[in-house]
Coordinates of C-alpha atoms and ligand atoms in Angstrom, one line a residue:
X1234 CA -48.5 -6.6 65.9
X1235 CA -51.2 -9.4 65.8
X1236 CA -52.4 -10.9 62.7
X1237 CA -55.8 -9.7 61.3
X1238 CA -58.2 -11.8 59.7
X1239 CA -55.8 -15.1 60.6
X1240 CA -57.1 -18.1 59.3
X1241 CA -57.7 -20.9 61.9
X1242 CA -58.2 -24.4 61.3
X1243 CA -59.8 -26.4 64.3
X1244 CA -59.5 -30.5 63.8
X1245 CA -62.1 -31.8 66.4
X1246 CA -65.2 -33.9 66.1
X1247 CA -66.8 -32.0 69.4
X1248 CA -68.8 -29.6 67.6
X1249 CA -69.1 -28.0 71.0
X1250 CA -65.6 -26.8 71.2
X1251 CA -66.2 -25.7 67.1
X1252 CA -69.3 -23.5 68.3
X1253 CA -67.4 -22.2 71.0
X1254 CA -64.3 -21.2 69.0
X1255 CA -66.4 -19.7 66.3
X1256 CA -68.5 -17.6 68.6
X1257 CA -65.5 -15.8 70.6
X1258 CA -63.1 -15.9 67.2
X1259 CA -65.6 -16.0 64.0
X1260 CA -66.0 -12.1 64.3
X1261 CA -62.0 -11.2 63.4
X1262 CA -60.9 -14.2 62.1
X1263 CA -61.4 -16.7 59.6
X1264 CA -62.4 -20.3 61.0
X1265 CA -62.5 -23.5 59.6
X1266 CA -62.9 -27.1 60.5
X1267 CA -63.1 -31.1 60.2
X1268 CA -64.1 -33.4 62.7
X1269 CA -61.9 -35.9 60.9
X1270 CA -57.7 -36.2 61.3
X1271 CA -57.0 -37.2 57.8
X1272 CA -59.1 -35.1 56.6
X1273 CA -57.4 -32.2 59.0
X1274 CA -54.0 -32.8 58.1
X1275 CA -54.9 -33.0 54.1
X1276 CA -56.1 -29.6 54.8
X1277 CA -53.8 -28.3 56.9
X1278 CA -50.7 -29.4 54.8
X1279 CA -52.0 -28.4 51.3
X1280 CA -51.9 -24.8 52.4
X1281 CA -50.4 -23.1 55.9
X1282 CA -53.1 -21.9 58.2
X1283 CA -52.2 -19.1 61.3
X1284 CA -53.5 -21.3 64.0
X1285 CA -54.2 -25.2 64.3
X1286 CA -56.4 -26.5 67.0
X1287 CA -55.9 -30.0 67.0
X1288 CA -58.2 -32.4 69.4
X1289 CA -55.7 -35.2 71.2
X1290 CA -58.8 -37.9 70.5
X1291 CA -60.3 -38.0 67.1
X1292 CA -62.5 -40.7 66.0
X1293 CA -59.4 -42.0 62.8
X1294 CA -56.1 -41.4 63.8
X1295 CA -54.2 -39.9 67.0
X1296 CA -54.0 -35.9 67.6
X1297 CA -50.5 -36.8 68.0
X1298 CA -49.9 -38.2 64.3
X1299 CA -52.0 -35.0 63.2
X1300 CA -49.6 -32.9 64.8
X1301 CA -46.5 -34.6 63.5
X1302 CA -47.9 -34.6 59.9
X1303 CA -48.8 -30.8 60.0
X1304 CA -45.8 -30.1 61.8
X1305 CA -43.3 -31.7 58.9
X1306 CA -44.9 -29.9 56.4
X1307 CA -45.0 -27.0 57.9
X1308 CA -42.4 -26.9 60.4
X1309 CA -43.1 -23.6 61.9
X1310 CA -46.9 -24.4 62.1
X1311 CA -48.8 -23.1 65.6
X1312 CA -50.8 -25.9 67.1
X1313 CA -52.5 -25.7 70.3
X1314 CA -53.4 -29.4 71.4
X1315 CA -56.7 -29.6 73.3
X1316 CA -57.5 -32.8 76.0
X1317 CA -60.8 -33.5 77.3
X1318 CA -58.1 -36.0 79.5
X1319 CA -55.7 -33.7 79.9
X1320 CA -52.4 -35.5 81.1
X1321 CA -48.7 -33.6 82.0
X1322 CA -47.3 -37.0 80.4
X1323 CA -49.0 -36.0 77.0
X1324 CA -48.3 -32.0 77.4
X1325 CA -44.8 -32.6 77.6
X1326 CA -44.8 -34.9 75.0
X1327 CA -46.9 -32.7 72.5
X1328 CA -44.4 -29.9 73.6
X1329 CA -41.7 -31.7 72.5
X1330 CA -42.8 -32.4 69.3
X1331 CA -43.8 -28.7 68.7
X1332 CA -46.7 -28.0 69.9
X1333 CA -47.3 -24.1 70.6
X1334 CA -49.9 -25.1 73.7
X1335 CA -51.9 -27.7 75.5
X1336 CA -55.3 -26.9 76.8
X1337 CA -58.1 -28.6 78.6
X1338 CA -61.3 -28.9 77.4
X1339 CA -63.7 -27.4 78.1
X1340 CA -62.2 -24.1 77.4
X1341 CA -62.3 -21.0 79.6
X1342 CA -62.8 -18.1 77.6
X1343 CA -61.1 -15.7 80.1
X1344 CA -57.8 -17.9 79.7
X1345 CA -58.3 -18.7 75.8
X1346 CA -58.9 -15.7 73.9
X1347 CA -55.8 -14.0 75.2
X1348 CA -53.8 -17.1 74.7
X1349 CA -54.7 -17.2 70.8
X1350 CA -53.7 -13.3 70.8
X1351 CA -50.8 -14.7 72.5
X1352 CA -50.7 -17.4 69.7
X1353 CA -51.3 -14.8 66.7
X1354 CA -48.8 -12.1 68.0
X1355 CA -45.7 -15.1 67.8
X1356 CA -47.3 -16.2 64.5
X1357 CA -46.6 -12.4 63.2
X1358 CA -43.0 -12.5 64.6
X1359 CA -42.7 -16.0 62.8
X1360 CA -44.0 -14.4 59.5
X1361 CA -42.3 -11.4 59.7
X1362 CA -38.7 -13.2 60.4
X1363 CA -39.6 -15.4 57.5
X1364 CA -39.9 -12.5 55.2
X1365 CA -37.0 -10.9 56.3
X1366 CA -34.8 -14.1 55.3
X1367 CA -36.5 -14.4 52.6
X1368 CA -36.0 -10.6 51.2
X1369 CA -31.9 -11.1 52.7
X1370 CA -32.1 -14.3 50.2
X1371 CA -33.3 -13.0 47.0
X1372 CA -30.7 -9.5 48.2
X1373 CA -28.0 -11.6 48.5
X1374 CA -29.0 -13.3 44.7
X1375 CA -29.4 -10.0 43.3
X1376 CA -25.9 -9.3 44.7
X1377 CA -24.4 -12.6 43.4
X1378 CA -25.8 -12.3 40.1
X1379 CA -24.4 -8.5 39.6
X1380 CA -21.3 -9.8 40.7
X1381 CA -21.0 -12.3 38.5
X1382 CA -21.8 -10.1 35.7
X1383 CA -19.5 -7.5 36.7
X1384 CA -16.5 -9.7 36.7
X1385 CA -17.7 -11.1 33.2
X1386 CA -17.8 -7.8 32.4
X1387 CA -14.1 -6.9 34.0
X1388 CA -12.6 -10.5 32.3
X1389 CA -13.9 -10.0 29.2
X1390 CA -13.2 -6.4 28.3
X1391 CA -10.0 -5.9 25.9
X1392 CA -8.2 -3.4 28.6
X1393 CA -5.9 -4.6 31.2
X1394 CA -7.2 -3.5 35.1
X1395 CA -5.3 -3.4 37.7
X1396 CA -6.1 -2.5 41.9
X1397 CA -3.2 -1.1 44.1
X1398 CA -4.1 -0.5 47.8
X1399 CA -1.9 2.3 49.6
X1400 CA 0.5 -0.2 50.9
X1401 CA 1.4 -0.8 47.0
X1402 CA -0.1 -4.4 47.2
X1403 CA -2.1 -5.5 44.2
X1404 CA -5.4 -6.4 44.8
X1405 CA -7.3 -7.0 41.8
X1406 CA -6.8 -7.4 37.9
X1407 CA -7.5 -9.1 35.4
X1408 CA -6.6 -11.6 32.5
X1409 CA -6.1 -9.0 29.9
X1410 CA -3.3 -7.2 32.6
X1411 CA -1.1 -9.8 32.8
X1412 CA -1.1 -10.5 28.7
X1413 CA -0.4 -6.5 28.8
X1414 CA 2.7 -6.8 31.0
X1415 CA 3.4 -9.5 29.3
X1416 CA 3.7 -12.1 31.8
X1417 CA 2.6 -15.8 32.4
X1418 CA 3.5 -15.8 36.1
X1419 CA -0.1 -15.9 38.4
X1420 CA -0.5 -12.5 40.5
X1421 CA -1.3 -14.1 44.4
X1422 CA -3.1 -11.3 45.2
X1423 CA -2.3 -8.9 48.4
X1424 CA 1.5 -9.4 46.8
X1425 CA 3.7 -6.4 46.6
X1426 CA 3.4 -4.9 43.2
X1427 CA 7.1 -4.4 42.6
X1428 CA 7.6 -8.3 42.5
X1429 CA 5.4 -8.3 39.1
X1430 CA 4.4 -4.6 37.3
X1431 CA 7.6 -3.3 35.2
X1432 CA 9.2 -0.6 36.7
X1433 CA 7.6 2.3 34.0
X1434 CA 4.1 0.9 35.5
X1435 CA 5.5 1.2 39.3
X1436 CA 6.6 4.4 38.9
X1437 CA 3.4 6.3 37.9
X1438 CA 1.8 5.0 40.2
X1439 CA 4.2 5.7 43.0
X1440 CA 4.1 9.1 42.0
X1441 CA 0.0 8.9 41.6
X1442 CA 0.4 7.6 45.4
X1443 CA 2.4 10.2 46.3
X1444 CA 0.8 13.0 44.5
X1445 CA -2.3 12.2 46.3
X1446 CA -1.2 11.9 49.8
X1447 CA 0.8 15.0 49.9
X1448 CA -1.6 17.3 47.0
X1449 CA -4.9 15.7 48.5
X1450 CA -7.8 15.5 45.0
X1451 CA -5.4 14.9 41.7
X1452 CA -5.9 13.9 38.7
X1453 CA -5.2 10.5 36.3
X1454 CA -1.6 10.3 34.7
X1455 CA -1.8 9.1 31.5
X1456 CA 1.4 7.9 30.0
X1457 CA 2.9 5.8 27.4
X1458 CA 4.5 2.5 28.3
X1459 CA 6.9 -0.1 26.3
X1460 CA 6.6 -3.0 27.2
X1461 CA 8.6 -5.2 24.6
X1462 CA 10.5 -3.0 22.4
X1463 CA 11.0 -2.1 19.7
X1464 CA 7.4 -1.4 18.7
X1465 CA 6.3 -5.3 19.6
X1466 CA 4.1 -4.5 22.9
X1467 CA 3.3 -0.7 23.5
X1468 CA 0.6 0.1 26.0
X1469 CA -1.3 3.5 27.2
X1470 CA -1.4 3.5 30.9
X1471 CA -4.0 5.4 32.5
X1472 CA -3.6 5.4 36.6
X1473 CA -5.6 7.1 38.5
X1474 CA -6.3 7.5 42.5
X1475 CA -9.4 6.1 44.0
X1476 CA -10.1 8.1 47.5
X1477 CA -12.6 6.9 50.3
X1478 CA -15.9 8.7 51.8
X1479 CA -13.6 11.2 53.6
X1480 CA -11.1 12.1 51.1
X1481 CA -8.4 10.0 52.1
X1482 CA -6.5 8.3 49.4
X1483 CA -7.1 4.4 49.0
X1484 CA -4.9 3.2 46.3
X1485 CA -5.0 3.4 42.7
X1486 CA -6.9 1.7 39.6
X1487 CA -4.9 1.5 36.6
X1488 CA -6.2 0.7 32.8
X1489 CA -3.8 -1.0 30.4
X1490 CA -4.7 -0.5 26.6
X1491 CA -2.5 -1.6 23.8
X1492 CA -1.3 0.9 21.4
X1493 CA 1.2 -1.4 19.6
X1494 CA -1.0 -1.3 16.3
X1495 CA -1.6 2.5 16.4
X1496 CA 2.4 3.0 17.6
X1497 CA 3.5 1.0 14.7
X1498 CA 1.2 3.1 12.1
X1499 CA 2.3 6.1 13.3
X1500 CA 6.1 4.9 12.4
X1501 CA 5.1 3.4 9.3
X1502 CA 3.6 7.2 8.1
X1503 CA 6.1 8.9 9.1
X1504 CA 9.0 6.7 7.6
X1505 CA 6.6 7.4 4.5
X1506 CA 6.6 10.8 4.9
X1507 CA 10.5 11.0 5.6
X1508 CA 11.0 8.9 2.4
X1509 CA 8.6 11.0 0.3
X1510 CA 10.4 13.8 1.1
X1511 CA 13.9 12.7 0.4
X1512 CA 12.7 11.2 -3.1
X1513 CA 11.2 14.8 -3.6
X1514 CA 14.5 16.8 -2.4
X1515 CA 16.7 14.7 -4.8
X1516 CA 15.7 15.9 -7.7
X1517 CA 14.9 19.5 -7.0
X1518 CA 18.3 19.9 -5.7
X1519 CA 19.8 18.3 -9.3
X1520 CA 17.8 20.8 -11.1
X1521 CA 19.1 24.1 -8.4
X1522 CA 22.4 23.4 -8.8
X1523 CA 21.5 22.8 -12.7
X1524 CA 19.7 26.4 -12.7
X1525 CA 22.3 28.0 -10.8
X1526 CA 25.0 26.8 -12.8
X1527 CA 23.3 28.4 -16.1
X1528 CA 22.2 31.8 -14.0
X1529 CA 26.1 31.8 -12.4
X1530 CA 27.5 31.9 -16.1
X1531 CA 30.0 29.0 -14.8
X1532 CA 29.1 26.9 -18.3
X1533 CA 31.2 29.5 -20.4
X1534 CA 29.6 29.7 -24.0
X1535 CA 29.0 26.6 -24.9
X1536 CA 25.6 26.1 -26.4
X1537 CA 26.1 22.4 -26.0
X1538 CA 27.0 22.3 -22.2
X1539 CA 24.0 24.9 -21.9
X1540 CA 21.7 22.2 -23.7
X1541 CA 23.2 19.4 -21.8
X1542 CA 21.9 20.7 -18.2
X1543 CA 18.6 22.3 -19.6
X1544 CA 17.9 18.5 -20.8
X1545 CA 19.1 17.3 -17.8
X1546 CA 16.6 19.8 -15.5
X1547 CA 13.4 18.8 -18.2
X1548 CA 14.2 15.2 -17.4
X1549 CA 14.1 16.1 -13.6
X1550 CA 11.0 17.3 -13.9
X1551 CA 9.8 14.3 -15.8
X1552 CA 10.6 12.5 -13.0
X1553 CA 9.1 14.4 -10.5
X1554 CA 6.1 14.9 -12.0
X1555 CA 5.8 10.8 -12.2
X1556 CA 7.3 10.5 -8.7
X1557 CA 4.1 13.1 -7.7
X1558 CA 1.4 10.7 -9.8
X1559 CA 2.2 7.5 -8.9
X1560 CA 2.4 9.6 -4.6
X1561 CA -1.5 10.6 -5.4
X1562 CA -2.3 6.9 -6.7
X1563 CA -0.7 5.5 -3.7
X1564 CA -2.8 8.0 -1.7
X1565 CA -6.0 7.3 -3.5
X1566 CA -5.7 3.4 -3.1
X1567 CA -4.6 3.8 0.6
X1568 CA -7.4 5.9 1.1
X1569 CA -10.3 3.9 0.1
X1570 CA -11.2 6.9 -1.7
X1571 CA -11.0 5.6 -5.1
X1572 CA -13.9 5.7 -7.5
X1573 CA -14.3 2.5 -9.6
X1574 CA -16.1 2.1 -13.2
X1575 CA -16.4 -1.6 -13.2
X1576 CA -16.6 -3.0 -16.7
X1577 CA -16.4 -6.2 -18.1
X1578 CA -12.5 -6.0 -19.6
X1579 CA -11.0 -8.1 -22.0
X1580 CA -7.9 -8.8 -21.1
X1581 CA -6.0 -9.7 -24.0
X1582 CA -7.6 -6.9 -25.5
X1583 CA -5.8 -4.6 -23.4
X1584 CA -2.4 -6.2 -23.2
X1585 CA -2.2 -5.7 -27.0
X1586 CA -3.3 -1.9 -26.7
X1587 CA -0.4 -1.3 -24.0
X1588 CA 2.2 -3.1 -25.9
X1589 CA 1.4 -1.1 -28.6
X1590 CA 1.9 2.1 -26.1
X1591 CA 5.7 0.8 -25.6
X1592 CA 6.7 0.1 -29.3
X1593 CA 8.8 3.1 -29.7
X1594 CA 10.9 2.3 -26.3
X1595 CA 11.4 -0.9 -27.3
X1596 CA 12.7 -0.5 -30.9
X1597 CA 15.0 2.2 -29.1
X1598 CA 16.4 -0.6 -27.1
X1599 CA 16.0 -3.6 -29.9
X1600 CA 13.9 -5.5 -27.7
X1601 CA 11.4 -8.0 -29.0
X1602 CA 8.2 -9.0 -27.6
X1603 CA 6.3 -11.9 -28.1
X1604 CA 2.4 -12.5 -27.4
X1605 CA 0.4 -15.7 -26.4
X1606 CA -2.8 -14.7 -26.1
X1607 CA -6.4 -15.8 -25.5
X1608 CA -8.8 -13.8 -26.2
X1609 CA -12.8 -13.6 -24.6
X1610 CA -11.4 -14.0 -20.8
X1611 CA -13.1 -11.5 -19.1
X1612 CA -12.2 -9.5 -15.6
X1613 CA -14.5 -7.3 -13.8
X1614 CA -12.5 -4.4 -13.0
X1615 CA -12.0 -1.0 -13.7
X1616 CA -10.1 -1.1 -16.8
X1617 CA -8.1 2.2 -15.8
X1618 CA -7.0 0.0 -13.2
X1619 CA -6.3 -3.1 -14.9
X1620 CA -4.3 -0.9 -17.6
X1621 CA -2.0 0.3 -14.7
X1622 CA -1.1 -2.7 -14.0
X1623 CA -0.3 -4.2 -17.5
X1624 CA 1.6 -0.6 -17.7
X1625 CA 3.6 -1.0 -14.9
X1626 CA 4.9 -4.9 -15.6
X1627 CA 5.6 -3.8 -19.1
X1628 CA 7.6 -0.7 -18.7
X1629 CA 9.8 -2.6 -16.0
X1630 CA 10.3 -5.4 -18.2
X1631 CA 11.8 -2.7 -20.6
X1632 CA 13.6 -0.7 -18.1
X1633 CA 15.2 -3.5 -16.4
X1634 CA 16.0 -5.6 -19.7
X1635 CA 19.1 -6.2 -21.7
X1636 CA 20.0 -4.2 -25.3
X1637 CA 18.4 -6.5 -27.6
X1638 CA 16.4 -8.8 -24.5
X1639 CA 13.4 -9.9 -25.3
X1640 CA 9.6 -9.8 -23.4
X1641 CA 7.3 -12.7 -23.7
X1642 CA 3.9 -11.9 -22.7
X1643 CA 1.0 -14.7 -22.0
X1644 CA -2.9 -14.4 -21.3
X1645 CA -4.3 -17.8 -20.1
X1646 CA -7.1 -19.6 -18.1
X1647 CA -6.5 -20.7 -14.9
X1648 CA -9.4 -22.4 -13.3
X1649 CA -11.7 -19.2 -11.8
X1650 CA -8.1 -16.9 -12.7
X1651 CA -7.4 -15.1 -15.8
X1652 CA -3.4 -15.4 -15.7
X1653 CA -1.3 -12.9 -17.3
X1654 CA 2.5 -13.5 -17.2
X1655 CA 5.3 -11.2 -18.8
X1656 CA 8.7 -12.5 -18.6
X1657 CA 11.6 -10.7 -19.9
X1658 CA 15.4 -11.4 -20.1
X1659 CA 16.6 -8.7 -18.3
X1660 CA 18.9 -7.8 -15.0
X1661 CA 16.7 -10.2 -12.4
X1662 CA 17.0 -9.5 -9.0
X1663 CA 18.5 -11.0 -6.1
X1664 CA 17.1 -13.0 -3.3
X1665 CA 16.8 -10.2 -0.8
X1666 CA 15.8 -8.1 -4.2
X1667 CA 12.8 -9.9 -4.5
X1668 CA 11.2 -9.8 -1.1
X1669 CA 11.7 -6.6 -0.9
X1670 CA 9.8 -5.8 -4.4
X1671 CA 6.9 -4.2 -3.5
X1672 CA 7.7 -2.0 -0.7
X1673 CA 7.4 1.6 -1.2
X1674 CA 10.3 3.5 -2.7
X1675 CA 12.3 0.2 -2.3
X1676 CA 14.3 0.5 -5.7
X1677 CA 17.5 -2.3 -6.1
X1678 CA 20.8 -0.1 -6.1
X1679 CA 23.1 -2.5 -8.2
X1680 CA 25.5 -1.8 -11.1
X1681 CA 22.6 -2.8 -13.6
X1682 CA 20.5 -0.6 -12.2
X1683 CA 22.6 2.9 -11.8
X1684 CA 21.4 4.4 -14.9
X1685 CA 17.7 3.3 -14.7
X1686 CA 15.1 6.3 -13.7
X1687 CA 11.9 5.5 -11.7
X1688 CA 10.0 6.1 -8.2
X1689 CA 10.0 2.6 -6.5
X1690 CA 6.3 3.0 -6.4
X1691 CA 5.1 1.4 -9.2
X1692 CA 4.7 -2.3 -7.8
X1693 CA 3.5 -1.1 -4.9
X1694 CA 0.5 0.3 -6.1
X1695 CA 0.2 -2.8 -8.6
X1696 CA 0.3 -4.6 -5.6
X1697 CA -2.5 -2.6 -4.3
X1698 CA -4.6 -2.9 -7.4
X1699 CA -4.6 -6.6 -7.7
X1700 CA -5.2 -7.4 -3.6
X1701 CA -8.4 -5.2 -4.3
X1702 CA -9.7 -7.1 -7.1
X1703 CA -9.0 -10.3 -4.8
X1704 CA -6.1 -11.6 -7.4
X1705 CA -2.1 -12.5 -6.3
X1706 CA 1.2 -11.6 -7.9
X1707 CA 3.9 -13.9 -8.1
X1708 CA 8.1 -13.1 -9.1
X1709 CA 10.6 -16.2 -10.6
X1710 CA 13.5 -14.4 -10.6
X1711 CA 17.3 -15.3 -11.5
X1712 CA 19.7 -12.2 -11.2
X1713 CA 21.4 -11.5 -14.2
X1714 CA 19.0 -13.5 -16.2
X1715 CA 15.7 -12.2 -15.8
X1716 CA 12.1 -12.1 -14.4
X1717 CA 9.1 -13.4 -14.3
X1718 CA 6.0 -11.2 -13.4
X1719 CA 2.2 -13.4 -12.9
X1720 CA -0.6 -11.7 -12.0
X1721 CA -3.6 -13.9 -11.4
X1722 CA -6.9 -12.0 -11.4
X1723 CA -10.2 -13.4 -11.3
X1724 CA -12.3 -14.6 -14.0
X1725 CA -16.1 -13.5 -15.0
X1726 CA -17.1 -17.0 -15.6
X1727 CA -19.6 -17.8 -18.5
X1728 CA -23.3 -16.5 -17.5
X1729 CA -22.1 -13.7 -14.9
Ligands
ADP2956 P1 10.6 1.7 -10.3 O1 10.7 0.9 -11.6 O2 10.0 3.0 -10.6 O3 11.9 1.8 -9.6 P2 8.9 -0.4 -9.3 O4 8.1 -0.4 -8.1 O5 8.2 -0.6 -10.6 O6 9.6 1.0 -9.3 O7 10.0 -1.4 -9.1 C1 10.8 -1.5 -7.9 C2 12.1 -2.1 -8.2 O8 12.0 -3.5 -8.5 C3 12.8 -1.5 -9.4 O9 13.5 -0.4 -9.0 C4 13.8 -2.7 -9.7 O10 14.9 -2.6 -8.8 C5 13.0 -3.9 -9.4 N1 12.3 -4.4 -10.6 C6 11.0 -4.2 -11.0 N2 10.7 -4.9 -12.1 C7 11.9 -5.5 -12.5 C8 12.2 -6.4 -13.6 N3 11.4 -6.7 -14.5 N4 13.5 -6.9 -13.6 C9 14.4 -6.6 -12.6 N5 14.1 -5.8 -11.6 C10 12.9 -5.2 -11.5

């Protein structure tokens, strides 16, 4: 445990003492010297040598200040003060100031050399003690920074965590827990859990607790939790035992994840579904009873009666077969899946063509229409689409308007919109009507509207149409008056 090859600096004008160290040194280590004090300390602070030997009389400054200047730069520094004069005063003086030795000149070879092994062997422990805090130092960094990282980590990740020891105390989670237990109150932590967790979250994991003391190894329980009903704040709690080196159980980690999102799609399709198949039932079941009637022979002979349900069946049908298209368009716009053409459409083009389409309902009813449009406004849509649309505002404004009403229908420009309004004269809706327009199936049950066929689709999936093209709908409405329908949908400017 001695340092090879040490690097020795002597700072002493006797060249005799130089020689001499050189001779009984030079072959294992590596020597150096000045004969001047400045000069040795330049030297000996720029860079640490193993050993100093520093002469108590130079001809420039003191051994003394040499020592002290060596010794603040490097405070661990070995110097071994040599005296031609040697004096106890100065020993213990240079001894105090950190001096590894005092020696009289001249030297005696049988004391010196094992002195300097002496020297080199606490220089090793010095080194090696200095490496070891060094390597403890960049350890304990290391550590720091991956703990600092992990709890970034842990804070910023969108699950709620929480730690229960075995006594049921909590002792660790995170920000994202207490938003998913929906509290503001500050966990202290080493706190019981059942002042804070709600009771679903307590009791999986007292039975996770339980389950592991008395079953040994078991399992995570992954369960459901409401937080904030109804459907507000719905979590998926996953709790699962942690157990130490020897098997025995240590608490429990639990990992919050909010489900509200998914809980509240999951009713929203299956109210669909429920709704879907109710609007299906009802006319199936008309056109049974319809069927069974004429198979029964309960009509008697009458070919009228006979014609009367048979007409009343083909009209079910009619309506199912609608009910079933405007199902798959919903479908097809919910699910991305729809195909577009994308042409540049002329709009009042188009609203003219699908007037014309209604002509014969609205002569049936003696309803008049009236058109204000401008022509050469474009859209970039698919015109299938765009048709729908115009279909759907034009056919309500018939189905829901007065004997002998009347539809106006406008096409203008709007800034970047092309605005298309029709406005009829019919039944209007109430209030709580109108907000609930475009919801599926939603269909206003009123004395106006008793007689009146239809899905309770259709403005749903215009509403779907136009927030795909990036346009807005807006209603005016005044029950018993009439509507007014504006869909704003944006332009091709001049040069697209
Ligand atoms: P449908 O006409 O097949 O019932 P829609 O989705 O087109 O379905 O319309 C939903 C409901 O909105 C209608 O049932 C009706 O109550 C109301 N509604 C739509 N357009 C008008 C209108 N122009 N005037 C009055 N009520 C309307």
């Amino acid at each position: 445990m001695k340092i090879l090859d040490a690097r020795i600096l002597i700072i002493d004008a006797d060249t005799g003492v130089v020689e001499f160290l050189k001779n009984h040194l030079g072959n294992h280590h590596v020597i150096e010297s000045t004969g001047s004090g400045i000069d040795g300390i330049a030297k000996g602070s720029s860079s640490e040598y193993d050993i100093y030997f520093i002469s108590m009389s130079l001809p420039d400054i003191s051994g003394r200040d040499v020592l002290h200047a060596i010794r603040k730069v490097h405070e661990e520094a070995i110097c071994i003060m040599m005296s031609a004069n040697p004096s106890i005063d100065s020993a213990v003086q240079t001894t105090q100031m950190g001096a590894y030795n005092y020696i009289s000149k001249p030297f005696d070879p049988e004391k010196i050399i094992p002195m300097v092994h002496r020297a080199l062997e606490r220089r090793w422990y010095i080194l090696e003690a200095r490496r070891l805090r060094e390597e403890r130092e960049n350890n304990l960094a290391e550590l720091s920074v991956d703990k600092s990282r992990l709890s970034t980590v842990i804070n910023s990740i969108d699950d709620g965590i929480l730690v229960i020891n075995q006594n049921k105390e909590i002792i660790f989670y995170n920000p994202r827990f207490l938003q998913l237990i929906d509290t503001d109150r500050q966990i202290l932590i080493g706190d019981s859990m059942f002042r804070y967790l709600p009771r679903s979250l307590q009791k999986q994991i007292c039975e996770i607790l339980r389950k592991a003391e008395s079953e040994g190894k078991t399992g995570a329980i992954k369960q459901e939790l409401v937080i904030k009903p109804p459907l507000e704040l719905v979590v998926m709690a996953n709790t699962a035992p942690i157990f130490g080196e020897n098997g025995q159980c240590l608490g429990v980690v639990s990992v919050l994840r909010d489900i509200t999102e998914m809980k509240q799609l999951e009713q929203s399709k299956s109210r669909f579904v429920n709704m879907v198949a109710h609007e299906l039932k009802a006319p199936l079941a008309a056109i049974h009873s319809y069927l069974k009637m004429i198979l029964d022979n309960t009509l008697g002979d009458d070919i009228v009666t006979y014609n009367t349900y048979m007409k009343r069946s083909l009209e079910r049908t009619e309506a199912l077969t609608e009910l079933i298209n405007d199902l798959m368009n919903i479908f097809r716009m919910d699910s991305k899946a729809v195909k577009r053409n994308l042409e540049k459409v002329e709009v009042a083009d188009l609203l003219e063509n699908t007037v014309d389409l209604f002509k014969p309902q609205m002569e049936e009813r003696e309803i008049s229409v009236n058109l204000a449009l401008k022509h050469e406004l474009f859209v970039k849509a698919d015109p299938e689409e765009i048709r729908r649309v115009f279909t759907n505002l034009i056919s309500n404004a018939i189905k829901y308007n007065k004997y002998e009403g009347s539809i106006h229908i406008s096409c203008v420009e709007d800034g970047r919109w092309v605005k298309v309004t029709v406005k009829d004269t019919g039944i209007g809706m109430t209030a709580d009507e109108k907000d609930r327009l475009f919801q599926e199936f939603f269909r206003a049950k009123n004395k106006f509207t008793r007689d009146i066929t239809g899905t309770g689709l259709g403005l749903a999936i215009l509403k779907k149409i136009v927030d795909e093209y990036a346009g807005r709908i807006t209603v005016e409405t005044e029950y018993g008056k009439g509507s007014t329908f504006t869909v704003y949908l944006p332009r091709v400017m001049s040069g697209e």
